[in-house]
């Protein structure tokens, strides 16, 4: 009987707390997380873009030359996942590529595809 009362008391305390946390997020945020835009001019994001092109070159045996990051986003609440659109030069032809990089140790290129 005492366990039942303790559980009920715990629920009565936690439910309003959980409701307040959900309301603070404006009701927009899901528990699964969401992608948020990032500042593509930051040094860190440029490093991630250069890493993506370099890794792609190694894996695909290509000679793309990194030019910059056009757009990007990171996955919250885990800001170690990035989706980037990078520009790279392929023997004089500049193209855009969608890259996904995970920055958990070790840093890893998850995907790299031309943007149509």
mmCIF file with all atom_site columns, C-alpha atoms in Angstrom:
data_model
loop_
_atom_site.group_PDB
_atom_site.id
_atom_site.type_symbol
_atom_site.label_atom_id
_atom_site.label_alt_id
_atom_site.label_comp_id
_atom_site.label_asym_id
_atom_site.label_entity_id
_atom_site.label_seq_id
_atom_site.pdbx_PDB_ins_code
_atom_site.Cartn_x
_atom_site.Cartn_y
_atom_site.Cartn_z
_atom_site.occupancy
_atom_site.B_iso_or_equiv
_atom_site.pdbx_formal_charge
_atom_site.auth_seq_id
_atom_site.auth_comp_id
_atom_site.auth_asym_id
_atom_site.auth_atom_id
_atom_site.pdbx_PDB_model_num
ATOM 1   C CA . UNK A 1 1   ? 0.000  0.000  0.000   1.00 0.00 ? 1   UNK A CA 1
ATOM 2   C CA . UNK A 1 2   ? 2.843  2.386  0.862   1.00 0.00 ? 2   UNK A CA 1
ATOM 3   C CA . UNK A 1 3   ? 4.479  1.756  -2.547  1.00 0.00 ? 3   UNK A CA 1
ATOM 4   C CA . UNK A 1 4   ? 1.233  2.653  -4.289  1.00 0.00 ? 4   UNK A CA 1
ATOM 5   C CA . UNK A 1 5   ? 1.005  5.950  -2.376  1.00 0.00 ? 5   UNK A CA 1
ATOM 6   C CA . UNK A 1 6   ? 4.642  6.788  -3.154  1.00 0.00 ? 6   UNK A CA 1
ATOM 7   C CA . UNK A 1 7   ? 4.073  6.130  -6.850  1.00 0.00 ? 7   UNK A CA 1
ATOM 8   C CA . UNK A 1 8   ? 0.971  8.296  -6.892  1.00 0.00 ? 8   UNK A CA 1
ATOM 9   C CA . UNK A 1 9   ? 2.787  11.133 -5.115  1.00 0.00 ? 9   UNK A CA 1
ATOM 10  C CA . UNK A 1 10  ? 5.671  10.896 -7.559  1.00 0.00 ? 10  UNK A CA 1
ATOM 11  C CA . UNK A 1 11  ? 3.271  11.116 -10.515 1.00 0.00 ? 11  UNK A CA 1
ATOM 12  C CA . UNK A 1 12  ? 1.519  14.129 -9.020  1.00 0.00 ? 12  UNK A CA 1
ATOM 13  C CA . UNK A 1 13  ? 4.864  15.908 -8.720  1.00 0.00 ? 13  UNK A CA 1
ATOM 14  C CA . UNK A 1 14  ? 6.285  14.889 -12.099 1.00 0.00 ? 14  UNK A CA 1
ATOM 15  C CA . UNK A 1 15  ? 3.284  15.474 -14.368 1.00 0.00 ? 15  UNK A CA 1
ATOM 16  C CA . UNK A 1 16  ? 3.121  19.255 -13.869 1.00 0.00 ? 16  UNK A CA 1
ATOM 17  C CA . UNK A 1 17  ? 6.905  19.435 -14.257 1.00 0.00 ? 17  UNK A CA 1
ATOM 18  C CA . UNK A 1 18  ? 6.783  17.556 -17.562 1.00 0.00 ? 18  UNK A CA 1
ATOM 19  C CA . UNK A 1 19  ? 3.948  19.773 -18.779 1.00 0.00 ? 19  UNK A CA 1
ATOM 20  C CA . UNK A 1 20  ? 5.996  22.889 -17.936 1.00 0.00 ? 20  UNK A CA 1
ATOM 21  C CA . UNK A 1 21  ? 9.006  21.562 -19.834 1.00 0.00 ? 21  UNK A CA 1
ATOM 22  C CA . UNK A 1 22  ? 6.864  20.803 -22.884 1.00 0.00 ? 22  UNK A CA 1
ATOM 23  C CA . UNK A 1 23  ? 5.273  24.263 -22.756 1.00 0.00 ? 23  UNK A CA 1
ATOM 24  C CA . UNK A 1 24  ? 8.678  25.961 -22.503 1.00 0.00 ? 24  UNK A CA 1
ATOM 25  C CA . UNK A 1 25  ? 9.586  24.487 -25.883 1.00 0.00 ? 25  UNK A CA 1
ATOM 26  C CA . UNK A 1 26  ? 6.545  26.174 -27.416 1.00 0.00 ? 26  UNK A CA 1
ATOM 27  C CA . UNK A 1 27  ? 5.107  22.749 -28.112 1.00 0.00 ? 27  UNK A CA 1
ATOM 28  C CA . UNK A 1 28  ? 7.287  22.542 -31.248 1.00 0.00 ? 28  UNK A CA 1
ATOM 29  C CA . UNK A 1 29  ? 10.050 20.268 -30.089 1.00 0.00 ? 29  UNK A CA 1
ATOM 30  C CA . UNK A 1 30  ? 9.552  16.549 -30.223 1.00 0.00 ? 30  UNK A CA 1
ATOM 31  C CA . UNK A 1 31  ? 11.350 14.094 -28.006 1.00 0.00 ? 31  UNK A CA 1
ATOM 32  C CA . UNK A 1 32  ? 13.069 12.736 -31.118 1.00 0.00 ? 32  UNK A CA 1
ATOM 33  C CA . UNK A 1 33  ? 14.819 16.063 -31.785 1.00 0.00 ? 33  UNK A CA 1
ATOM 34  C CA . UNK A 1 34  ? 14.945 18.292 -34.827 1.00 0.00 ? 34  UNK A CA 1
ATOM 35  C CA . UNK A 1 35  ? 17.340 19.861 -37.315 1.00 0.00 ? 35  UNK A CA 1
ATOM 36  C CA . UNK A 1 36  ? 18.330 23.493 -36.688 1.00 0.00 ? 36  UNK A CA 1
ATOM 37  C CA . UNK A 1 37  ? 20.173 25.900 -39.052 1.00 0.00 ? 37  UNK A CA 1
ATOM 38  C CA . UNK A 1 38  ? 23.822 26.683 -38.304 1.00 0.00 ? 38  UNK A CA 1
ATOM 39  C CA . UNK A 1 39  ? 26.209 29.532 -39.101 1.00 0.00 ? 39  UNK A CA 1
ATOM 40  C CA . UNK A 1 40  ? 28.017 28.327 -42.223 1.00 0.00 ? 40  UNK A CA 1
ATOM 41  C CA . UNK A 1 41  ? 30.648 31.065 -41.919 1.00 0.00 ? 41  UNK A CA 1
ATOM 42  C CA . UNK A 1 42  ? 32.050 29.621 -38.685 1.00 0.00 ? 42  UNK A CA 1
ATOM 43  C CA . UNK A 1 43  ? 35.504 28.072 -38.795 1.00 0.00 ? 43  UNK A CA 1
ATOM 44  C CA . UNK A 1 44  ? 34.203 24.839 -37.296 1.00 0.00 ? 44  UNK A CA 1
ATOM 45  C CA . UNK A 1 45  ? 31.526 24.380 -39.975 1.00 0.00 ? 45  UNK A CA 1
ATOM 46  C CA . UNK A 1 46  ? 34.046 25.140 -42.740 1.00 0.00 ? 46  UNK A CA 1
ATOM 47  C CA . UNK A 1 47  ? 36.343 22.477 -41.231 1.00 0.00 ? 47  UNK A CA 1
ATOM 48  C CA . UNK A 1 48  ? 33.472 19.976 -41.318 1.00 0.00 ? 48  UNK A CA 1
ATOM 49  C CA . UNK A 1 49  ? 32.805 20.822 -44.973 1.00 0.00 ? 49  UNK A CA 1
ATOM 50  C CA . UNK A 1 50  ? 36.470 20.402 -45.904 1.00 0.00 ? 50  UNK A CA 1
ATOM 51  C CA . UNK A 1 51  ? 36.520 17.102 -43.989 1.00 0.00 ? 51  UNK A CA 1
ATOM 52  C CA . UNK A 1 52  ? 33.462 15.872 -45.933 1.00 0.00 ? 52  UNK A CA 1
ATOM 53  C CA . UNK A 1 53  ? 35.066 16.643 -49.299 1.00 0.00 ? 53  UNK A CA 1
ATOM 54  C CA . UNK A 1 54  ? 38.392 15.115 -48.241 1.00 0.00 ? 54  UNK A CA 1
ATOM 55  C CA . UNK A 1 55  ? 36.767 11.925 -46.975 1.00 0.00 ? 55  UNK A CA 1
ATOM 56  C CA . UNK A 1 56  ? 34.694 11.640 -50.131 1.00 0.00 ? 56  UNK A CA 1
ATOM 57  C CA . UNK A 1 57  ? 37.871 12.009 -52.199 1.00 0.00 ? 57  UNK A CA 1
ATOM 58  C CA . UNK A 1 58  ? 39.496 9.202  -50.215 1.00 0.00 ? 58  UNK A CA 1
ATOM 59  C CA . UNK A 1 59  ? 36.492 6.880  -50.435 1.00 0.00 ? 59  UNK A CA 1
ATOM 60  C CA . UNK A 1 60  ? 35.546 7.557  -54.074 1.00 0.00 ? 60  UNK A CA 1
ATOM 61  C CA . UNK A 1 61  ? 39.086 8.192  -55.347 1.00 0.00 ? 61  UNK A CA 1
ATOM 62  C CA . UNK A 1 62  ? 38.087 11.615 -56.705 1.00 0.00 ? 62  UNK A CA 1
ATOM 63  C CA . UNK A 1 63  ? 39.900 14.958 -56.700 1.00 0.00 ? 63  UNK A CA 1
ATOM 64  C CA . UNK A 1 64  ? 37.201 17.413 -55.653 1.00 0.00 ? 64  UNK A CA 1
ATOM 65  C CA . UNK A 1 65  ? 38.498 20.716 -54.289 1.00 0.00 ? 65  UNK A CA 1
ATOM 66  C CA . UNK A 1 66  ? 36.543 22.191 -51.358 1.00 0.00 ? 66  UNK A CA 1
ATOM 67  C CA . UNK A 1 67  ? 35.265 25.740 -51.983 1.00 0.00 ? 67  UNK A CA 1
ATOM 68  C CA . UNK A 1 68  ? 32.860 26.391 -49.102 1.00 0.00 ? 68  UNK A CA 1
ATOM 69  C CA . UNK A 1 69  ? 29.719 25.515 -47.176 1.00 0.00 ? 69  UNK A CA 1
ATOM 70  C CA . UNK A 1 70  ? 26.524 26.872 -48.741 1.00 0.00 ? 70  UNK A CA 1
ATOM 71  C CA . UNK A 1 71  ? 24.060 25.815 -46.036 1.00 0.00 ? 71  UNK A CA 1
ATOM 72  C CA . UNK A 1 72  ? 23.888 23.532 -43.052 1.00 0.00 ? 72  UNK A CA 1
ATOM 73  C CA . UNK A 1 73  ? 22.027 22.319 -40.025 1.00 0.00 ? 73  UNK A CA 1
ATOM 74  C CA . UNK A 1 74  ? 22.722 20.361 -36.890 1.00 0.00 ? 74  UNK A CA 1
ATOM 75  C CA . UNK A 1 75  ? 20.545 17.851 -35.079 1.00 0.00 ? 75  UNK A CA 1
ATOM 76  C CA . UNK A 1 76  ? 19.380 18.907 -31.626 1.00 0.00 ? 76  UNK A CA 1
ATOM 77  C CA . UNK A 1 77  ? 19.536 17.748 -28.881 1.00 0.00 ? 77  UNK A CA 1
ATOM 78  C CA . UNK A 1 78  ? 22.670 15.965 -30.223 1.00 0.00 ? 78  UNK A CA 1
ATOM 79  C CA . UNK A 1 79  ? 24.801 18.668 -31.903 1.00 0.00 ? 79  UNK A CA 1
ATOM 80  C CA . UNK A 1 80  ? 27.363 16.187 -33.202 1.00 0.00 ? 80  UNK A CA 1
ATOM 81  C CA . UNK A 1 81  ? 25.353 15.427 -36.359 1.00 0.00 ? 81  UNK A CA 1
ATOM 82  C CA . UNK A 1 82  ? 25.541 17.820 -39.290 1.00 0.00 ? 82  UNK A CA 1
ATOM 83  C CA . UNK A 1 83  ? 23.887 18.042 -42.704 1.00 0.00 ? 83  UNK A CA 1
ATOM 84  C CA . UNK A 1 84  ? 25.792 20.346 -45.034 1.00 0.00 ? 84  UNK A CA 1
ATOM 85  C CA . UNK A 1 85  ? 25.551 21.535 -48.606 1.00 0.00 ? 85  UNK A CA 1
ATOM 86  C CA . UNK A 1 86  ? 29.101 22.139 -49.794 1.00 0.00 ? 86  UNK A CA 1
ATOM 87  C CA . UNK A 1 87  ? 30.525 23.574 -52.984 1.00 0.00 ? 87  UNK A CA 1
ATOM 88  C CA . UNK A 1 88  ? 33.412 21.747 -54.573 1.00 0.00 ? 88  UNK A CA 1
ATOM 89  C CA . UNK A 1 89  ? 35.371 22.156 -57.771 1.00 0.00 ? 89  UNK A CA 1
ATOM 90  C CA . UNK A 1 90  ? 35.604 19.089 -60.002 1.00 0.00 ? 90  UNK A CA 1
ATOM 91  C CA . UNK A 1 91  ? 38.260 19.841 -62.601 1.00 0.00 ? 91  UNK A CA 1
ATOM 92  C CA . UNK A 1 92  ? 36.976 23.370 -63.226 1.00 0.00 ? 92  UNK A CA 1
ATOM 93  C CA . UNK A 1 93  ? 33.273 22.605 -62.770 1.00 0.00 ? 93  UNK A CA 1
ATOM 94  C CA . UNK A 1 94  ? 31.797 23.832 -59.485 1.00 0.00 ? 94  UNK A CA 1
ATOM 95  C CA . UNK A 1 95  ? 29.077 21.634 -58.050 1.00 0.00 ? 95  UNK A CA 1
ATOM 96  C CA . UNK A 1 96  ? 27.002 21.381 -54.881 1.00 0.00 ? 96  UNK A CA 1
ATOM 97  C CA . UNK A 1 97  ? 26.999 18.259 -52.728 1.00 0.00 ? 97  UNK A CA 1
ATOM 98  C CA . UNK A 1 98  ? 24.875 17.180 -49.769 1.00 0.00 ? 98  UNK A CA 1
ATOM 99  C CA . UNK A 1 99  ? 26.995 15.720 -46.986 1.00 0.00 ? 99  UNK A CA 1
ATOM 100 C CA . UNK A 1 100 ? 26.160 14.298 -43.589 1.00 0.00 ? 100 UNK A CA 1
ATOM 101 C CA . UNK A 1 101 ? 28.931 14.264 -40.990 1.00 0.00 ? 101 UNK A CA 1
ATOM 102 C CA . UNK A 1 102 ? 28.831 12.767 -37.508 1.00 0.00 ? 102 UNK A CA 1
ATOM 103 C CA . UNK A 1 103 ? 31.326 14.347 -35.198 1.00 0.00 ? 103 UNK A CA 1
ATOM 104 C CA . UNK A 1 104 ? 31.481 11.629 -32.593 1.00 0.00 ? 104 UNK A CA 1
ATOM 105 C CA . UNK A 1 105 ? 34.977 10.247 -32.154 1.00 0.00 ? 105 UNK A CA 1
ATOM 106 C CA . UNK A 1 106 ? 36.151 9.459  -34.715 1.00 0.00 ? 106 UNK A CA 1
ATOM 107 C CA . UNK A 1 107 ? 34.569 11.992 -37.063 1.00 0.00 ? 107 UNK A CA 1
ATOM 108 C CA . UNK A 1 108 ? 32.692 10.155 -39.827 1.00 0.00 ? 108 UNK A CA 1
ATOM 109 C CA . UNK A 1 109 ? 31.274 10.960 -43.241 1.00 0.00 ? 109 UNK A CA 1
ATOM 110 C CA . UNK A 1 110 ? 27.844 9.293  -43.377 1.00 0.00 ? 110 UNK A CA 1
ATOM 111 C CA . UNK A 1 111 ? 26.801 10.350 -46.869 1.00 0.00 ? 111 UNK A CA 1
ATOM 112 C CA . UNK A 1 112 ? 27.978 12.520 -49.768 1.00 0.00 ? 112 UNK A CA 1
ATOM 113 C CA . UNK A 1 113 ? 25.813 13.033 -52.870 1.00 0.00 ? 113 UNK A CA 1
ATOM 114 C CA . UNK A 1 114 ? 25.549 15.575 -55.658 1.00 0.00 ? 114 UNK A CA 1
ATOM 115 C CA . UNK A 1 115 ? 22.656 18.025 -55.229 1.00 0.00 ? 115 UNK A CA 1
ATOM 116 C CA . UNK A 1 116 ? 20.389 17.849 -58.266 1.00 0.00 ? 116 UNK A CA 1
#
